GROMACS .gro file of C-alpha atoms in nm:
model
  383
    1UNK     CA    1   1.969   0.183  14.361
    2UNK     CA    2   1.852   0.306  14.699
    3UNK     CA    3   2.129   0.498  14.876
    4UNK     CA    4   2.069   0.680  15.203
    5UNK     CA    5   2.398   0.869  15.165
    6UNK     CA    6   2.282   1.024  14.838
    7UNK     CA    7   1.929   1.090  14.960
    8UNK     CA    8   2.059   1.269  15.271
    9UNK     CA    9   2.304   1.477  15.066
   10UNK     CA   10   2.608   1.340  15.250
   11UNK     CA   11   2.759   1.181  14.938
   12UNK     CA   12   2.698   1.295  14.583
   13UNK     CA   13   2.968   1.085  14.416
   14UNK     CA   14   2.703   0.907  14.209
   15UNK     CA   15   2.600   1.231  14.040
   16UNK     CA   16   2.339   1.066  13.816
   17UNK     CA   17   2.166   0.861  14.085
   18UNK     CA   18   1.859   1.086  14.062
   19UNK     CA   19   1.798   0.955  13.708
   20UNK     CA   20   1.626   0.620  13.647
   21UNK     CA   21   1.890   0.379  13.519
   22UNK     CA   22   1.731   0.343  13.174
   23UNK     CA   23   1.753   0.721  13.137
   24UNK     CA   24   2.121   0.719  13.242
   25UNK     CA   25   2.204   0.464  12.975
   26UNK     CA   26   2.003   0.651  12.711
   27UNK     CA   27   2.179   0.979  12.791
   28UNK     CA   28   2.523   0.818  12.767
   29UNK     CA   29   2.439   0.658  12.435
   30UNK     CA   30   2.307   0.987  12.299
   31UNK     CA   31   2.621   1.172  12.407
   32UNK     CA   32   2.842   0.908  12.248
   33UNK     CA   33   2.651   0.918  11.920
   34UNK     CA   34   2.674   1.298  11.909
   35UNK     CA   35   3.051   1.292  11.971
   36UNK     CA   36   3.114   1.029  11.705
   37UNK     CA   37   2.860   1.154  11.448
   38UNK     CA   38   3.133   1.322  11.232
   39UNK     CA   39   3.297   0.982  11.180
   40UNK     CA   40   2.987   0.812  11.035
   41UNK     CA   41   3.024   0.474  11.203
   42UNK     CA   42   2.893   0.188  10.991
   43UNK     CA   43   2.741   0.017  11.295
   44UNK     CA   44   2.654   0.142  11.644
   45UNK     CA   45   2.579  -0.157  11.863
   46UNK     CA   46   2.332  -0.138  12.153
   47UNK     CA   47   2.500  -0.049  12.485
   48UNK     CA   48   2.586  -0.309  12.748
   49UNK     CA   49   2.402  -0.228  13.071
   50UNK     CA   50   2.551  -0.250  13.418
   51UNK     CA   51   2.423  -0.399  13.739
   52UNK     CA   52   2.289  -0.109  13.944
   53UNK     CA   53   2.462  -0.195  14.273
   54UNK     CA   54   2.728  -0.424  14.414
   55UNK     CA   55   2.935  -0.399  14.097
   56UNK     CA   56   3.254  -0.224  14.212
   57UNK     CA   57   3.517  -0.480  14.315
   58UNK     CA   58   3.778  -0.214  14.394
   59UNK     CA   59   3.746   0.049  14.670
   60UNK     CA   60   3.960   0.354  14.745
   61UNK     CA   61   3.875   0.478  15.094
   62UNK     CA   62   4.017   0.788  15.259
   63UNK     CA   63   4.102   0.716  15.624
   64UNK     CA   64   3.953   0.985  15.846
   65UNK     CA   65   3.835   1.030  16.203
   66UNK     CA   66   4.047   0.924  16.499
   67UNK     CA   67   4.248   0.622  16.604
   68UNK     CA   68   3.965   0.500  16.826
   69UNK     CA   69   3.690   0.589  16.578
   70UNK     CA   70   3.833   0.561  16.226
   71UNK     CA   71   3.619   0.657  15.931
   72UNK     CA   72   3.661   0.494  15.588
   73UNK     CA   73   3.508   0.697  15.308
   74UNK     CA   74   3.528   1.050  15.174
   75UNK     CA   75   3.535   1.416  15.268
   76UNK     CA   76   3.227   1.561  15.098
   77UNK     CA   77   3.181   1.906  14.944
   78UNK     CA   78   3.074   2.048  15.281
   79UNK     CA   79   3.397   1.926  15.441
   80UNK     CA   80   3.227   1.650  15.640
   81UNK     CA   81   3.380   1.307  15.689
   82UNK     CA   82   3.142   1.043  15.556
   83UNK     CA   83   3.189   0.674  15.636
   84UNK     CA   84   3.102   0.466  15.328
   85UNK     CA   85   3.181   0.122  15.468
   86UNK     CA   86   2.840  -0.003  15.359
   87UNK     CA   87   2.820   0.186  15.029
   88UNK     CA   88   2.581  -0.012  14.801
   89UNK     CA   89   2.819   0.019  14.505
   90UNK     CA   90   3.040  -0.247  14.664
   91UNK     CA   91   2.965  -0.619  14.707
   92UNK     CA   92   2.813  -0.704  15.045
   93UNK     CA   93   3.139  -0.878  15.142
   94UNK     CA   94   3.321  -0.543  15.155
   95UNK     CA   95   3.130  -0.419  15.461
   96UNK     CA   96   3.267  -0.689  15.690
   97UNK     CA   97   3.621  -0.638  15.559
   98UNK     CA   98   3.603  -0.264  15.624
   99UNK     CA   99   3.492  -0.330  15.981
  100UNK     CA  100   3.792  -0.560  16.027
  101UNK     CA  101   4.013  -0.285  15.884
  102UNK     CA  102   3.884  -0.043  16.149
  103UNK     CA  103   3.962  -0.296  16.420
  104UNK     CA  104   4.308  -0.345  16.272
  105UNK     CA  105   4.368   0.032  16.265
  106UNK     CA  106   4.295   0.051  16.637
  107UNK     CA  107   4.495  -0.262  16.716
  108UNK     CA  108   4.805  -0.151  16.519
  109UNK     CA  109   4.785   0.215  16.627
  110UNK     CA  110   4.754   0.354  16.273
  111UNK     CA  111   4.657   0.716  16.334
  112UNK     CA  112   4.455   0.860  16.043
  113UNK     CA  113   4.647   1.125  15.851
  114UNK     CA  114   4.532   1.486  15.887
  115UNK     CA  115   4.621   1.678  15.569
  116UNK     CA  116   4.575   2.023  15.723
  117UNK     CA  117   4.784   1.948  16.032
  118UNK     CA  118   5.025   1.716  15.844
  119UNK     CA  119   5.001   1.466  16.129
  120UNK     CA  120   4.918   1.098  16.140
  121UNK     CA  121   5.024   0.798  15.937
  122UNK     CA  122   4.744   0.615  15.757
  123UNK     CA  123   4.612   0.793  15.448
  124UNK     CA  124   4.409   0.542  15.246
  125UNK     CA  125   4.284   0.186  15.246
  126UNK     CA  126   4.265   0.026  14.900
  127UNK     CA  127   4.066  -0.296  14.875
  128UNK     CA  128   4.016  -0.525  14.575
  129UNK     CA  129   3.835  -0.857  14.543
  130UNK     CA  130   3.866  -1.126  14.279
  131UNK     CA  131   3.530  -1.200  14.120
  132UNK     CA  132   3.655  -1.550  14.035
  133UNK     CA  133   3.789  -1.664  14.373
  134UNK     CA  134   3.640  -1.419  14.623
  135UNK     CA  135   3.991  -1.355  14.761
  136UNK     CA  136   4.102  -1.005  14.862
  137UNK     CA  137   4.398  -0.771  14.815
  138UNK     CA  138   4.436  -0.503  15.084
  139UNK     CA  139   4.676  -0.209  15.073
  140UNK     CA  140   4.755   0.040  15.351
  141UNK     CA  141   4.881   0.374  15.221
  142UNK     CA  142   5.110   0.521  15.489
  143UNK     CA  143   5.295   0.850  15.519
  144UNK     CA  144   5.617   0.681  15.633
  145UNK     CA  145   5.767   0.358  15.763
  146UNK     CA  146   5.702   0.464  16.123
  147UNK     CA  147   5.413   0.218  16.161
  148UNK     CA  148   5.543  -0.052  15.929
  149UNK     CA  149   5.666  -0.272  16.215
  150UNK     CA  150   5.329  -0.245  16.388
  151UNK     CA  151   5.144  -0.345  16.071
  152UNK     CA  152   5.374  -0.646  16.035
  153UNK     CA  153   5.331  -0.739  16.401
  154UNK     CA  154   4.951  -0.740  16.391
  155UNK     CA  155   4.906  -0.877  16.038
  156UNK     CA  156   4.880  -1.242  16.160
  157UNK     CA  157   4.572  -1.139  16.359
  158UNK     CA  158   4.414  -0.987  16.048
  159UNK     CA  159   4.495  -1.293  15.840
  160UNK     CA  160   4.337  -1.512  16.103
  161UNK     CA  161   4.024  -1.299  16.109
  162UNK     CA  162   4.013  -1.276  15.728
  163UNK     CA  163   4.144  -1.601  15.576
  164UNK     CA  164   4.026  -1.479  15.232
  165UNK     CA  165   4.300  -1.212  15.240
  166UNK     CA  166   4.544  -1.321  14.969
  167UNK     CA  167   4.768  -1.014  14.930
  168UNK     CA  168   4.845  -0.741  15.181
  169UNK     CA  169   5.090  -0.457  15.130
  170UNK     CA  170   5.198  -0.116  15.253
  171UNK     CA  171   5.237   0.169  15.006
  172UNK     CA  172   5.444   0.468  15.110
  173UNK     CA  173   5.316   0.811  15.007
  174UNK     CA  174   5.521   1.072  15.200
  175UNK     CA  175   5.401   1.386  15.019
  176UNK     CA  176   5.163   1.617  15.213
  177UNK     CA  177   4.907   1.611  14.933
  178UNK     CA  178   4.595   1.419  14.835
  179UNK     CA  179   4.786   1.170  14.618
  180UNK     CA  180   4.643   0.821  14.622
  181UNK     CA  181   4.972   0.631  14.638
  182UNK     CA  182   5.349   0.658  14.614
  183UNK     CA  183   5.614   0.465  14.424
  184UNK     CA  184   5.731   0.230  14.699
  185UNK     CA  185   5.525  -0.081  14.770
  186UNK     CA  186   5.611  -0.330  15.046
  187UNK     CA  187   5.432  -0.664  15.011
  188UNK     CA  188   5.375  -0.827  15.351
  189UNK     CA  189   5.221  -1.159  15.251
  190UNK     CA  190   5.379  -1.463  15.089
  191UNK     CA  191   5.170  -1.404  14.778
  192UNK     CA  192   5.205  -1.082  14.578
  193UNK     CA  193   4.944  -1.157  14.308
  194UNK     CA  194   4.566  -1.172  14.328
  195UNK     CA  195   4.436  -1.426  14.078
  196UNK     CA  196   4.136  -1.327  13.865
  197UNK     CA  197   3.976  -1.514  13.576
  198UNK     CA  198   3.757  -1.360  13.308
  199UNK     CA  199   3.612  -1.570  13.024
  200UNK     CA  200   3.846  -1.858  13.114
  201UNK     CA  201   4.149  -1.627  13.076
  202UNK     CA  202   4.364  -1.611  13.393
  203UNK     CA  203   4.474  -1.262  13.495
  204UNK     CA  204   4.699  -1.167  13.785
  205UNK     CA  205   4.664  -0.839  13.971
  206UNK     CA  206   4.952  -0.678  14.156
  207UNK     CA  207   4.914  -0.402  14.416
  208UNK     CA  208   5.008  -0.125  14.172
  209UNK     CA  209   4.874  -0.261  13.843
  210UNK     CA  210   4.567  -0.109  13.681
  211UNK     CA  211   4.254  -0.318  13.653
  212UNK     CA  212   3.892  -0.227  13.584
  213UNK     CA  213   3.675  -0.162  13.889
  214UNK     CA  214   3.391  -0.375  13.747
  215UNK     CA  215   3.509  -0.723  13.644
  216UNK     CA  216   3.172  -0.830  13.500
  217UNK     CA  217   3.179  -0.542  13.254
  218UNK     CA  218   3.550  -0.593  13.188
  219UNK     CA  219   3.474  -0.954  13.093
  220UNK     CA  220   3.205  -0.836  12.849
  221UNK     CA  221   3.444  -0.578  12.701
  222UNK     CA  222   3.727  -0.829  12.649
  223UNK     CA  223   3.494  -1.092  12.505
  224UNK     CA  224   3.340  -0.845  12.262
  225UNK     CA  225   3.685  -0.744  12.138
  226UNK     CA  226   3.769  -1.112  12.090
  227UNK     CA  227   3.442  -1.173  11.906
  228UNK     CA  228   3.492  -0.878  11.673
  229UNK     CA  229   3.847  -0.988  11.596
  230UNK     CA  230   3.734  -1.345  11.529
  231UNK     CA  231   3.455  -1.228  11.296
  232UNK     CA  232   3.708  -1.012  11.114
  233UNK     CA  233   3.950  -1.301  11.071
  234UNK     CA  234   3.676  -1.526  10.934
  235UNK     CA  235   3.620  -1.266  10.663
  236UNK     CA  236   3.976  -1.140  10.603
  237UNK     CA  237   4.206  -1.427  10.704
  238UNK     CA  238   4.402  -1.488  11.023
  239UNK     CA  239   4.614  -1.215  11.180
  240UNK     CA  240   4.979  -1.310  11.209
  241UNK     CA  241   5.084  -1.029  11.442
  242UNK     CA  242   4.890  -0.844  11.712
  243UNK     CA  243   5.008  -0.547  11.917
  244UNK     CA  244   4.842  -0.454  12.247
  245UNK     CA  245   4.951  -0.104  12.354
  246UNK     CA  246   4.876   0.014  12.710
  247UNK     CA  247   4.817  -0.355  12.775
  248UNK     CA  248   4.806  -0.348  13.156
  249UNK     CA  249   4.800  -0.707  13.284
  250UNK     CA  250   4.723  -0.830  12.931
  251UNK     CA  251   4.344  -0.850  12.932
  252UNK     CA  252   4.281  -0.760  12.569
  253UNK     CA  253   4.580  -0.929  12.408
  254UNK     CA  254   4.536  -1.257  12.594
  255UNK     CA  255   4.171  -1.271  12.490
  256UNK     CA  256   4.259  -1.209  12.124
  257UNK     CA  257   4.569  -1.423  12.074
  258UNK     CA  258   4.581  -1.789  11.974
  259UNK     CA  259   4.880  -2.024  11.993
  260UNK     CA  260   4.965  -1.962  11.627
  261UNK     CA  261   4.970  -1.581  11.650
  262UNK     CA  262   5.242  -1.342  11.760
  263UNK     CA  263   5.140  -1.104  12.037
  264UNK     CA  264   5.340  -0.802  12.155
  265UNK     CA  265   5.209  -0.631  12.467
  266UNK     CA  266   5.347  -0.295  12.581
  267UNK     CA  267   5.287  -0.138  12.922
  268UNK     CA  268   5.505   0.104  13.119
  269UNK     CA  269   5.447  -0.069  13.456
  270UNK     CA  270   5.692  -0.360  13.510
  271UNK     CA  271   5.464  -0.527  13.767
  272UNK     CA  272   5.177  -0.542  13.519
  273UNK     CA  273   5.408  -0.690  13.255
  274UNK     CA  274   5.520  -0.959  13.500
  275UNK     CA  275   5.155  -1.047  13.557
  276UNK     CA  276   5.084  -1.063  13.184
  277UNK     CA  277   5.380  -1.296  13.130
  278UNK     CA  278   5.249  -1.522  13.406
  279UNK     CA  279   4.908  -1.542  13.237
  280UNK     CA  280   5.058  -1.611  12.894
  281UNK     CA  281   5.267  -1.894  13.038
  282UNK     CA  282   4.964  -2.048  13.206
  283UNK     CA  283   4.773  -2.034  12.876
  284UNK     CA  284   5.061  -2.204  12.695
  285UNK     CA  285   5.118  -1.911  12.457
  286UNK     CA  286   5.476  -1.923  12.330
  287UNK     CA  287   5.479  -1.649  12.065
  288UNK     CA  288   5.408  -1.372  12.314
  289UNK     CA  289   5.634  -1.085  12.410
  290UNK     CA  290   5.530  -0.849  12.688
  291UNK     CA  291   5.764  -0.553  12.747
  292UNK     CA  292   5.776  -0.280  13.013
  293UNK     CA  293   5.804   0.021  12.781
  294UNK     CA  294   5.628   0.346  12.705
  295UNK     CA  295   5.368   0.272  12.436
  296UNK     CA  296   5.430   0.595  12.247
  297UNK     CA  297   5.806   0.543  12.244
  298UNK     CA  298   5.761   0.184  12.126
  299UNK     CA  299   5.539   0.290  11.834
  300UNK     CA  300   5.775   0.575  11.745
  301UNK     CA  301   6.070   0.337  11.716
  302UNK     CA  302   5.882   0.064  11.528
  303UNK     CA  303   5.944   0.012  11.157
  304UNK     CA  304   5.680  -0.249  11.070
  305UNK     CA  305   5.310  -0.263  11.156
  306UNK     CA  306   5.108  -0.548  11.308
  307UNK     CA  307   4.801  -0.686  11.132
  308UNK     CA  308   4.584  -0.581  11.426
  309UNK     CA  309   4.663  -0.299  11.668
  310UNK     CA  310   4.481  -0.287  12.003
  311UNK     CA  311   4.501   0.030  12.214
  312UNK     CA  312   4.354   0.103  12.558
  313UNK     CA  313   4.501   0.441  12.657
  314UNK     CA  314   4.436   0.639  12.977
  315UNK     CA  315   4.176   0.916  12.984
  316UNK     CA  316   4.399   1.158  12.796
  317UNK     CA  317   4.377   0.933  12.489
  318UNK     CA  318   4.647   0.850  12.237
  319UNK     CA  319   4.754   1.206  12.160
  320UNK     CA  320   4.876   1.361  11.837
  321UNK     CA  321   5.221   1.202  11.829
  322UNK     CA  322   5.102   0.843  11.876
  323UNK     CA  323   4.822   0.894  11.624
  324UNK     CA  324   5.083   1.010  11.374
  325UNK     CA  325   5.291   0.698  11.437
  326UNK     CA  326   4.986   0.475  11.395
  327UNK     CA  327   4.911   0.646  11.063
  328UNK     CA  328   5.275   0.600  10.959
  329UNK     CA  329   5.280   0.232  11.053
  330UNK     CA  330   4.938   0.184  10.890
  331UNK     CA  331   4.807  -0.138  11.046
  332UNK     CA  332   4.503  -0.256  10.854
  333UNK     CA  333   4.284  -0.291  11.164
  334UNK     CA  334   4.259  -0.103  11.492
  335UNK     CA  335   4.064  -0.194  11.806
  336UNK     CA  336   4.044   0.112  12.032
  337UNK     CA  337   3.902   0.086  12.385
  338UNK     CA  338   3.845   0.423  12.550
  339UNK     CA  339   3.732   0.543  12.892
  340UNK     CA  340   3.690   0.900  12.765
  341UNK     CA  341   3.474   0.957  12.458
  342UNK     CA  342   3.596   1.317  12.421
  343UNK     CA  343   3.961   1.216  12.381
  344UNK     CA  344   3.850   0.925  12.162
  345UNK     CA  345   3.680   1.169  11.925
  346UNK     CA  346   3.995   1.383  11.913
  347UNK     CA  347   4.205   1.078  11.829
  348UNK     CA  348   3.963   0.961  11.560
  349UNK     CA  349   3.990   1.304  11.402
  350UNK     CA  350   4.369   1.265  11.398
  351UNK     CA  351   4.341   0.914  11.252
  352UNK     CA  352   4.204   1.043  10.923
  353UNK     CA  353   4.335   0.739  10.732
  354UNK     CA  354   4.089   0.514  10.917
  355UNK     CA  355   3.715   0.462  10.890
  356UNK     CA  356   3.498   0.374  11.187
  357UNK     CA  357   3.326   0.038  11.147
  358UNK     CA  358   3.179  -0.047  11.488
  359UNK     CA  359   3.105   0.130  11.815
  360UNK     CA  360   2.970  -0.010  12.142
  361UNK     CA  361   2.924   0.147  12.485
  362UNK     CA  362   2.994  -0.051  12.803
  363UNK     CA  363   2.848   0.108  13.116
  364UNK     CA  364   3.147   0.046  13.341
  365UNK     CA  365   3.051   0.333  13.575
  366UNK     CA  366   2.677   0.329  13.649
  367UNK     CA  367   2.523   0.640  13.813
  368UNK     CA  368   2.793   0.864  13.667
  369UNK     CA  369   2.855   1.033  13.334
  370UNK     CA  370   3.150   0.802  13.258
  371UNK     CA  371   3.153   0.492  13.040
  372UNK     CA  372   3.381   0.271  12.832
  373UNK     CA  373   3.368   0.254  12.452
  374UNK     CA  374   3.499  -0.013  12.217
  375UNK     CA  375   3.557   0.079  11.854
  376UNK     CA  376   3.676  -0.109  11.546
  377UNK     CA  377   3.855   0.085  11.270
  378UNK     CA  378   3.975  -0.012  10.924
  379UNK     CA  379   4.250   0.158  10.729
  380UNK     CA  380   4.120   0.326  10.416
  381UNK     CA  381   4.268   0.230  10.079
  382UNK     CA  382   4.409  -0.101  10.202
  383UNK     CA  383   4.642  -0.259   9.946
   0.00000   0.00000   0.00000
């Protein structure tokens, strides 16, 4: 990927951009194999490569500059404001939307927030696009409600200029700190969900729900999990009960579950659970229960295990307590998707009752040291 921001030294966010892409992928695979070597995986599948540009369908832009000349991008290590409106990581469609956002900032009088001076209103612009429909979700992160009326007043102009805008909201983040968003979200459009579709599975994204930044790679990840589970069932018999912990909007569970299976999805965010329920209903799945609960608390209180447990924890991993509960419940099969191979290795060490069958790397974050890993584990000494 050719990036003038990286070459000029103004943005070094893609810290591995100096490496040819084949070398990046090789280095990630080598690191993963070293980390998981103690667990003697029966099969390490070849990594899934990423597109090298235009793959990020979610942008988090700091709003800098002035009201008349807003900047959407980052503050680099030298303290300079860098406008990344045409960053090559994003689809080409993002550039035009960012330019409309700048015009809207001027029109609505949304003064960029100055952290040092603690002045201004607009902190971030968060933009997502559906790969399936091309529609957008746009969020303005404001310090207070002072400019809310102005945003509402001028929103019809923005909707007219950008008819592809499906969902628009204001998030309130009053703290004088570099926090991305606050708890309160005010949806300004009639629709509050951005429809996505991966592998014929409908998914619905809300302003505050987590979703992968690269939908193409997310589709490959979900489909691989479904394929592994199907292969397993052909050999071992059908699963009656599936649990999906840290389920988000239901991506894994909805890919794995058939009409005859029971699916329980657990996610702490109520908005994500509402989205998952919407998808399950559209798919005609009736034996599905999505609940807005803490995954660790749910496992701790559970008395009986599912046939297949799916986990997709945050970067910190499962942790000792949840690993202990998984060992106590003793599901026969475990699909573990991780965005942090170091915490994955720690969890595998704690899950001593399980053997590692399959491992595959998905390069969700090209030009960086980060990646996603899917693993399949089997309980030892199954009865």
